[in-house]
């Protein structure tokens, strides 16, 4: 009987091959095998990605899950009062409010997000609770605050003395013009690949300094500031969120990798798309960072000055200057 079953199975597969149905055969293979993992590896944006990577690596190096790693990693700059663009210590909007945005995405395509959230130091952890404990993807404003309180997160004042001083100094002129690579590197974005070949990502920010009250950028928007697909890889963005949203930037990078582009090529193509569609591109900074499931990574920006941190078994938390168009 077993011989008969093997014969019938071989005959069926041969018939499919002769009929040219190769995608079906590929699907059969992928259902019973997975690609060799390229991890563990963690990459993140800007120089505050170095201590963030160290925290993530403690989990990855012990065989931990990438989702736990990215949450732990970005919590570091979230809680650092000297980082003026993320979490506690973030510079306020033009009305003096520190409002935070964050999102997280795991290897199962699950995602969670919070936006326009005040009074909580670690929005990334609240975003994860949204993902794991609600039927929704995003909670904003007062609704996000209510959920955070119900989940036991402590509410506190995030406006530090240094941030308040900077805001009051800005109020003397009260003219808003983004400064490339200063007010625009407003994000810590991180991608991690664990030893089991599973990728997750996180993105968290206090947004642009002196923004209009209520403004939300790309950082908490799945597909714009962050996107992960475990068949392909992940991507994240930094810079002026309005430009990233217009092209759904991180999703675009992942889809370009799906088409066979390297992470570096995909990031460059996304930046060139922004340049094509954004007339004032010389006045803003946007950068993309990406990694595929082999653990290969790349980045590209409009202007020089964007850097990212990498840590794996061979690279010890190196800070790398991304290539740029200008």
Tab-separated table of C-alpha atoms in Angstrom:
chain	number	residue	atom	x	y	z
A	1	UNK	CA	0.000	0.000	0.000
A	2	UNK	CA	2.823	2.400	0.896
A	3	UNK	CA	4.531	1.676	-2.430
A	4	UNK	CA	1.293	2.454	-4.255
A	5	UNK	CA	0.962	5.800	-2.411
A	6	UNK	CA	4.534	6.779	-3.264
A	7	UNK	CA	3.924	5.860	-6.907
A	8	UNK	CA	0.738	7.945	-7.063
A	9	UNK	CA	2.439	10.914	-5.375
A	10	UNK	CA	5.379	10.783	-7.827
A	11	UNK	CA	2.986	10.512	-10.726
A	12	UNK	CA	0.988	13.534	-9.558
A	13	UNK	CA	4.088	15.675	-9.078
A	14	UNK	CA	5.405	14.622	-12.494
A	15	UNK	CA	2.120	15.640	-14.074
A	16	UNK	CA	2.284	19.045	-12.418
A	17	UNK	CA	5.838	19.546	-13.609
A	18	UNK	CA	4.925	18.643	-17.182
A	19	UNK	CA	1.998	21.053	-17.048
A	20	UNK	CA	4.341	23.893	-16.069
A	21	UNK	CA	2.805	24.511	-12.630
A	22	UNK	CA	6.074	25.447	-10.925
A	23	UNK	CA	4.585	27.898	-8.380
A	24	UNK	CA	2.506	25.094	-6.888
A	25	UNK	CA	5.614	22.943	-6.443
A	26	UNK	CA	7.425	25.874	-4.841
A	27	UNK	CA	4.539	26.270	-2.410
A	28	UNK	CA	4.735	22.563	-1.523
A	29	UNK	CA	8.468	22.909	-0.778
A	30	UNK	CA	8.065	26.056	1.313
A	31	UNK	CA	5.376	24.397	3.400
A	32	UNK	CA	7.831	21.695	4.520
A	33	UNK	CA	11.061	23.685	4.740
A	34	UNK	CA	12.265	27.120	5.788
A	35	UNK	CA	15.262	29.132	4.619
A	36	UNK	CA	18.431	28.954	6.641
A	37	UNK	CA	18.317	31.787	9.155
A	38	UNK	CA	20.762	34.658	8.703
A	39	UNK	CA	20.573	35.762	12.305
A	40	UNK	CA	20.968	36.755	14.926
A	41	UNK	CA	21.454	40.334	13.738
A	42	UNK	CA	20.018	43.685	14.797
A	43	UNK	CA	20.119	47.015	12.969
A	44	UNK	CA	18.769	50.398	14.026
A	45	UNK	CA	18.789	54.046	13.029
A	46	UNK	CA	21.118	56.800	14.216
A	47	UNK	CA	23.773	56.817	16.928
A	48	UNK	CA	21.243	56.145	19.682
A	49	UNK	CA	20.856	52.809	17.917
A	50	UNK	CA	24.167	51.672	19.433
A	51	UNK	CA	22.929	51.310	23.037
A	52	UNK	CA	19.567	50.140	21.689
A	53	UNK	CA	21.299	47.352	19.757
A	54	UNK	CA	23.207	46.295	22.872
A	55	UNK	CA	19.960	45.774	24.780
A	56	UNK	CA	18.417	43.865	21.876
A	57	UNK	CA	21.522	41.714	21.491
A	58	UNK	CA	21.313	40.502	25.088
A	59	UNK	CA	18.082	38.772	24.094
A	60	UNK	CA	19.098	37.646	20.615
A	61	UNK	CA	22.426	36.199	21.760
A	62	UNK	CA	20.616	33.970	24.253
A	63	UNK	CA	18.352	32.610	21.521
A	64	UNK	CA	15.482	34.915	22.359
A	65	UNK	CA	12.697	36.066	20.097
A	66	UNK	CA	13.179	39.023	17.776
A	67	UNK	CA	9.961	40.661	19.027
A	68	UNK	CA	11.280	40.777	22.580
A	69	UNK	CA	14.596	42.083	21.285
A	70	UNK	CA	13.213	45.049	19.355
A	71	UNK	CA	10.951	46.089	22.220
A	72	UNK	CA	13.815	45.963	24.729
A	73	UNK	CA	16.133	47.712	22.314
A	74	UNK	CA	14.083	50.794	21.543
A	75	UNK	CA	13.039	51.177	25.180
A	76	UNK	CA	16.609	52.336	25.843
A	77	UNK	CA	16.400	55.646	23.942
A	78	UNK	CA	12.746	55.979	24.983
A	79	UNK	CA	13.876	56.192	28.587
A	80	UNK	CA	16.984	58.320	28.005
A	81	UNK	CA	16.352	61.996	28.898
A	82	UNK	CA	19.362	63.070	26.817
A	83	UNK	CA	17.753	61.851	23.571
A	84	UNK	CA	15.689	64.811	22.398
A	85	UNK	CA	13.826	62.987	19.633
A	86	UNK	CA	12.466	59.864	21.366
A	87	UNK	CA	10.314	59.295	24.445
A	88	UNK	CA	11.326	60.865	27.763
A	89	UNK	CA	13.379	63.947	26.913
A	90	UNK	CA	11.734	64.394	23.528
A	91	UNK	CA	11.260	68.002	22.489
A	92	UNK	CA	7.633	69.151	22.585
A	93	UNK	CA	5.229	70.419	19.970
A	94	UNK	CA	4.636	74.146	19.509
A	95	UNK	CA	2.175	74.149	22.411
A	96	UNK	CA	4.643	72.560	24.825
A	97	UNK	CA	3.241	69.020	24.789
A	98	UNK	CA	5.478	65.960	24.407
A	99	UNK	CA	3.412	63.600	22.240
A	100	UNK	CA	4.719	60.177	21.280
A	101	UNK	CA	4.147	57.716	18.426
A	102	UNK	CA	5.257	54.083	18.145
A	103	UNK	CA	4.563	50.831	16.331
A	104	UNK	CA	5.747	47.235	16.473
A	105	UNK	CA	5.397	44.274	14.091
A	106	UNK	CA	6.297	40.598	14.507
A	107	UNK	CA	7.076	37.600	12.309
A	108	UNK	CA	3.408	36.617	12.098
A	109	UNK	CA	2.346	39.919	10.460
A	110	UNK	CA	0.763	41.020	13.734
A	111	UNK	CA	1.193	44.704	14.521
A	112	UNK	CA	0.272	47.319	17.080
A	113	UNK	CA	0.543	51.080	17.228
A	114	UNK	CA	-0.111	54.150	19.357
A	115	UNK	CA	-0.108	57.777	18.226
A	116	UNK	CA	-0.513	61.250	19.733
A	117	UNK	CA	0.075	59.732	23.172
A	118	UNK	CA	1.041	61.904	26.144
A	119	UNK	CA	2.394	60.980	29.558
A	120	UNK	CA	3.930	57.517	29.059
A	121	UNK	CA	7.647	56.898	28.800
A	122	UNK	CA	7.511	53.661	26.788
A	123	UNK	CA	4.953	53.872	23.967
A	124	UNK	CA	6.546	50.860	22.242
A	125	UNK	CA	5.389	48.585	25.082
A	126	UNK	CA	1.897	50.043	24.898
A	127	UNK	CA	1.896	49.424	21.131
A	128	UNK	CA	2.797	45.793	21.788
A	129	UNK	CA	-0.130	45.476	24.212
A	130	UNK	CA	-2.424	46.902	21.528
A	131	UNK	CA	-1.165	44.163	19.209
A	132	UNK	CA	-1.491	41.350	21.720
A	133	UNK	CA	-4.567	42.298	23.748
A	134	UNK	CA	-6.955	44.124	21.397
A	135	UNK	CA	-8.566	43.387	18.024
A	136	UNK	CA	-7.138	46.673	16.702
A	137	UNK	CA	-3.868	47.874	15.206
A	138	UNK	CA	-3.813	51.528	16.315
A	139	UNK	CA	-5.031	53.528	19.288
A	140	UNK	CA	-4.556	57.295	19.461
A	141	UNK	CA	-4.806	60.225	21.844
A	142	UNK	CA	-7.130	59.899	24.794
A	143	UNK	CA	-8.130	56.371	23.791
A	144	UNK	CA	-4.499	55.246	23.826
A	145	UNK	CA	-4.037	56.950	27.200
A	146	UNK	CA	-7.059	55.193	28.672
A	147	UNK	CA	-5.828	51.829	27.411
A	148	UNK	CA	-2.341	52.433	28.820
A	149	UNK	CA	-3.749	53.245	32.250
A	150	UNK	CA	-5.970	50.152	32.179
A	151	UNK	CA	-2.885	48.075	31.387
A	152	UNK	CA	-1.048	49.479	34.392
A	153	UNK	CA	1.467	51.743	32.680
A	154	UNK	CA	2.511	54.654	34.931
A	155	UNK	CA	1.583	58.150	33.771
A	156	UNK	CA	4.227	60.845	34.212
A	157	UNK	CA	5.377	64.223	32.948
A	158	UNK	CA	7.805	63.725	30.059
A	159	UNK	CA	8.799	67.372	29.562
A	160	UNK	CA	12.332	67.585	30.937
A	161	UNK	CA	13.960	70.833	32.031
A	162	UNK	CA	16.236	70.811	28.973
A	163	UNK	CA	13.333	70.243	26.594
A	164	UNK	CA	11.283	72.998	28.217
A	165	UNK	CA	14.224	75.385	27.969
A	166	UNK	CA	14.675	74.603	24.259
A	167	UNK	CA	10.954	75.109	23.643
A	168	UNK	CA	10.897	78.493	25.380
A	169	UNK	CA	13.932	79.556	23.366
A	170	UNK	CA	12.154	78.547	20.159
A	171	UNK	CA	9.077	80.533	21.193
A	172	UNK	CA	11.062	83.770	20.924
A	173	UNK	CA	10.887	83.531	17.124
A	174	UNK	CA	8.357	80.689	16.724
A	175	UNK	CA	9.260	79.974	13.115
A	176	UNK	CA	9.265	76.362	12.094
A	177	UNK	CA	11.689	75.142	9.472
A	178	UNK	CA	13.070	71.611	9.728
A	179	UNK	CA	16.838	71.434	10.113
A	180	UNK	CA	18.299	68.547	8.138
A	181	UNK	CA	19.798	65.790	10.328
A	182	UNK	CA	18.960	67.678	13.530
A	183	UNK	CA	15.223	68.040	14.015
A	184	UNK	CA	14.534	65.418	11.356
A	185	UNK	CA	16.278	62.393	12.827
A	186	UNK	CA	13.263	61.998	15.021
A	187	UNK	CA	13.050	58.215	15.122
A	188	UNK	CA	14.650	55.109	16.549
A	189	UNK	CA	13.707	52.334	14.145
A	190	UNK	CA	14.971	48.788	14.643
A	191	UNK	CA	14.867	45.469	12.787
A	192	UNK	CA	16.006	42.196	14.364
A	193	UNK	CA	16.429	38.691	12.966
A	194	UNK	CA	16.701	35.927	15.560
A	195	UNK	CA	18.510	32.591	15.342
A	196	UNK	CA	15.301	30.882	14.224
A	197	UNK	CA	15.044	33.102	11.144
A	198	UNK	CA	12.166	35.221	12.485
A	199	UNK	CA	12.174	38.991	11.994
A	200	UNK	CA	10.417	41.727	13.957
A	201	UNK	CA	10.603	45.509	13.905
A	202	UNK	CA	9.905	48.520	16.109
A	203	UNK	CA	9.710	52.266	15.602
A	204	UNK	CA	9.247	54.984	18.241
A	205	UNK	CA	9.538	58.772	18.281
A	206	UNK	CA	8.523	62.059	19.830
A	207	UNK	CA	8.085	63.377	16.304
A	208	UNK	CA	9.265	66.633	14.851
A	209	UNK	CA	10.169	69.307	17.347
A	210	UNK	CA	7.704	72.227	17.420
A	211	UNK	CA	5.160	70.349	15.283
A	212	UNK	CA	1.509	71.395	15.271
A	213	UNK	CA	-0.378	69.917	18.194
A	214	UNK	CA	-1.977	66.715	16.959
A	215	UNK	CA	0.483	66.064	14.127
A	216	UNK	CA	1.326	62.400	13.520
A	217	UNK	CA	4.087	61.338	11.152
A	218	UNK	CA	5.008	58.040	9.558
A	219	UNK	CA	6.490	56.344	12.629
A	220	UNK	CA	3.320	54.697	14.009
A	221	UNK	CA	1.892	53.837	10.588
A	222	UNK	CA	2.437	50.241	9.485
A	223	UNK	CA	3.734	50.270	5.917
A	224	UNK	CA	5.079	53.808	6.162
A	225	UNK	CA	7.490	54.007	9.107
A	226	UNK	CA	7.854	50.222	9.476
A	227	UNK	CA	6.983	47.032	7.633
A	228	UNK	CA	8.030	43.400	8.131
A	229	UNK	CA	7.274	40.386	5.951
A	230	UNK	CA	8.989	37.147	6.972
A	231	UNK	CA	8.957	35.868	3.405
A	232	UNK	CA	11.151	38.792	2.356
A	233	UNK	CA	12.513	40.971	5.165
A	234	UNK	CA	11.811	44.291	6.804
A	235	UNK	CA	12.296	48.012	6.348
A	236	UNK	CA	11.967	51.165	8.427
A	237	UNK	CA	12.222	54.883	7.852
A	238	UNK	CA	13.448	58.075	9.463
A	239	UNK	CA	13.165	61.756	8.581
A	240	UNK	CA	10.198	63.801	7.442
A	241	UNK	CA	7.227	61.494	7.889
A	242	UNK	CA	4.933	63.338	5.504
A	243	UNK	CA	7.222	62.416	2.598
A	244	UNK	CA	7.455	58.787	3.723
A	245	UNK	CA	3.685	58.454	4.052
A	246	UNK	CA	3.164	59.708	0.504
A	247	UNK	CA	4.918	56.667	-0.956
A	248	UNK	CA	4.121	54.161	1.848
A	249	UNK	CA	7.894	53.951	2.054
A	250	UNK	CA	8.763	50.925	4.185
A	251	UNK	CA	6.238	48.721	2.418
A	252	UNK	CA	7.681	49.865	-0.900
A	253	UNK	CA	11.184	48.866	0.188
A	254	UNK	CA	10.029	45.386	1.200
A	255	UNK	CA	8.162	44.895	-2.060
A	256	UNK	CA	11.240	45.972	-4.011
A	257	UNK	CA	13.235	43.331	-2.125
A	258	UNK	CA	10.533	40.798	-2.991
A	259	UNK	CA	11.202	41.588	-6.641
A	260	UNK	CA	14.860	40.652	-6.204
A	261	UNK	CA	16.499	43.916	-5.195
A	262	UNK	CA	19.068	43.944	-2.430
A	263	UNK	CA	18.247	45.923	0.726
A	264	UNK	CA	20.599	48.662	-0.446
A	265	UNK	CA	19.028	48.847	-3.908
A	266	UNK	CA	15.511	48.859	-2.476
A	267	UNK	CA	16.265	51.717	-0.079
A	268	UNK	CA	17.818	53.755	-2.865
A	269	UNK	CA	14.834	53.213	-5.158
A	270	UNK	CA	12.438	54.389	-2.438
A	271	UNK	CA	14.478	57.565	-1.835
A	272	UNK	CA	14.539	58.250	-5.570
A	273	UNK	CA	10.754	57.880	-5.641
A	274	UNK	CA	10.451	60.570	-2.958
A	275	UNK	CA	12.816	62.829	-4.895
A	276	UNK	CA	10.687	62.372	-7.996
A	277	UNK	CA	7.432	63.183	-6.215
A	278	UNK	CA	8.528	65.760	-3.621
A	279	UNK	CA	9.483	69.123	-5.228
A	280	UNK	CA	11.186	70.433	-2.088
A	281	UNK	CA	13.237	67.298	-1.422
A	282	UNK	CA	16.452	69.297	-0.980
A	283	UNK	CA	14.977	70.901	2.140
A	284	UNK	CA	14.233	67.633	3.947
A	285	UNK	CA	15.921	64.445	5.033
A	286	UNK	CA	14.486	60.950	4.574
A	287	UNK	CA	16.372	57.722	5.088
A	288	UNK	CA	15.447	54.061	4.776
A	289	UNK	CA	17.026	51.051	6.477
A	290	UNK	CA	16.292	47.473	5.400
A	291	UNK	CA	17.264	43.869	6.006
A	292	UNK	CA	16.370	40.668	4.167
A	293	UNK	CA	15.887	37.192	5.597
A	294	UNK	CA	19.521	36.312	4.899
A	295	UNK	CA	20.578	38.984	7.345
A	296	UNK	CA	21.851	41.266	4.581
A	297	UNK	CA	21.207	44.961	5.217
A	298	UNK	CA	21.458	48.326	3.528
A	299	UNK	CA	20.428	51.964	3.851
A	300	UNK	CA	20.065	55.089	1.748
A	301	UNK	CA	19.099	58.724	2.373
A	302	UNK	CA	18.493	61.983	0.539
A	303	UNK	CA	21.298	63.867	2.308
A	304	UNK	CA	24.584	62.736	3.867
A	305	UNK	CA	24.560	62.407	7.630
A	306	UNK	CA	22.174	59.496	8.150
A	307	UNK	CA	23.847	56.609	9.956
A	308	UNK	CA	22.775	53.288	11.399
A	309	UNK	CA	24.078	50.750	13.901
A	310	UNK	CA	24.664	47.045	13.188
A	311	UNK	CA	25.384	44.185	15.565
A	312	UNK	CA	25.755	40.498	14.734
A	313	UNK	CA	28.266	37.708	15.327
A	314	UNK	CA	30.832	39.399	13.069
A	315	UNK	CA	30.072	43.110	13.478
A	316	UNK	CA	30.299	44.505	16.997
A	317	UNK	CA	27.773	47.328	17.049
A	318	UNK	CA	29.333	49.290	14.235
A	319	UNK	CA	27.946	52.706	13.290
A	320	UNK	CA	27.767	52.980	9.488
A	321	UNK	CA	27.230	56.098	7.375
A	322	UNK	CA	24.469	55.472	4.851
A	323	UNK	CA	24.956	56.334	1.210
A	324	UNK	CA	22.942	59.295	-0.019
A	325	UNK	CA	21.645	60.930	-3.184
A	326	UNK	CA	23.040	64.434	-2.594
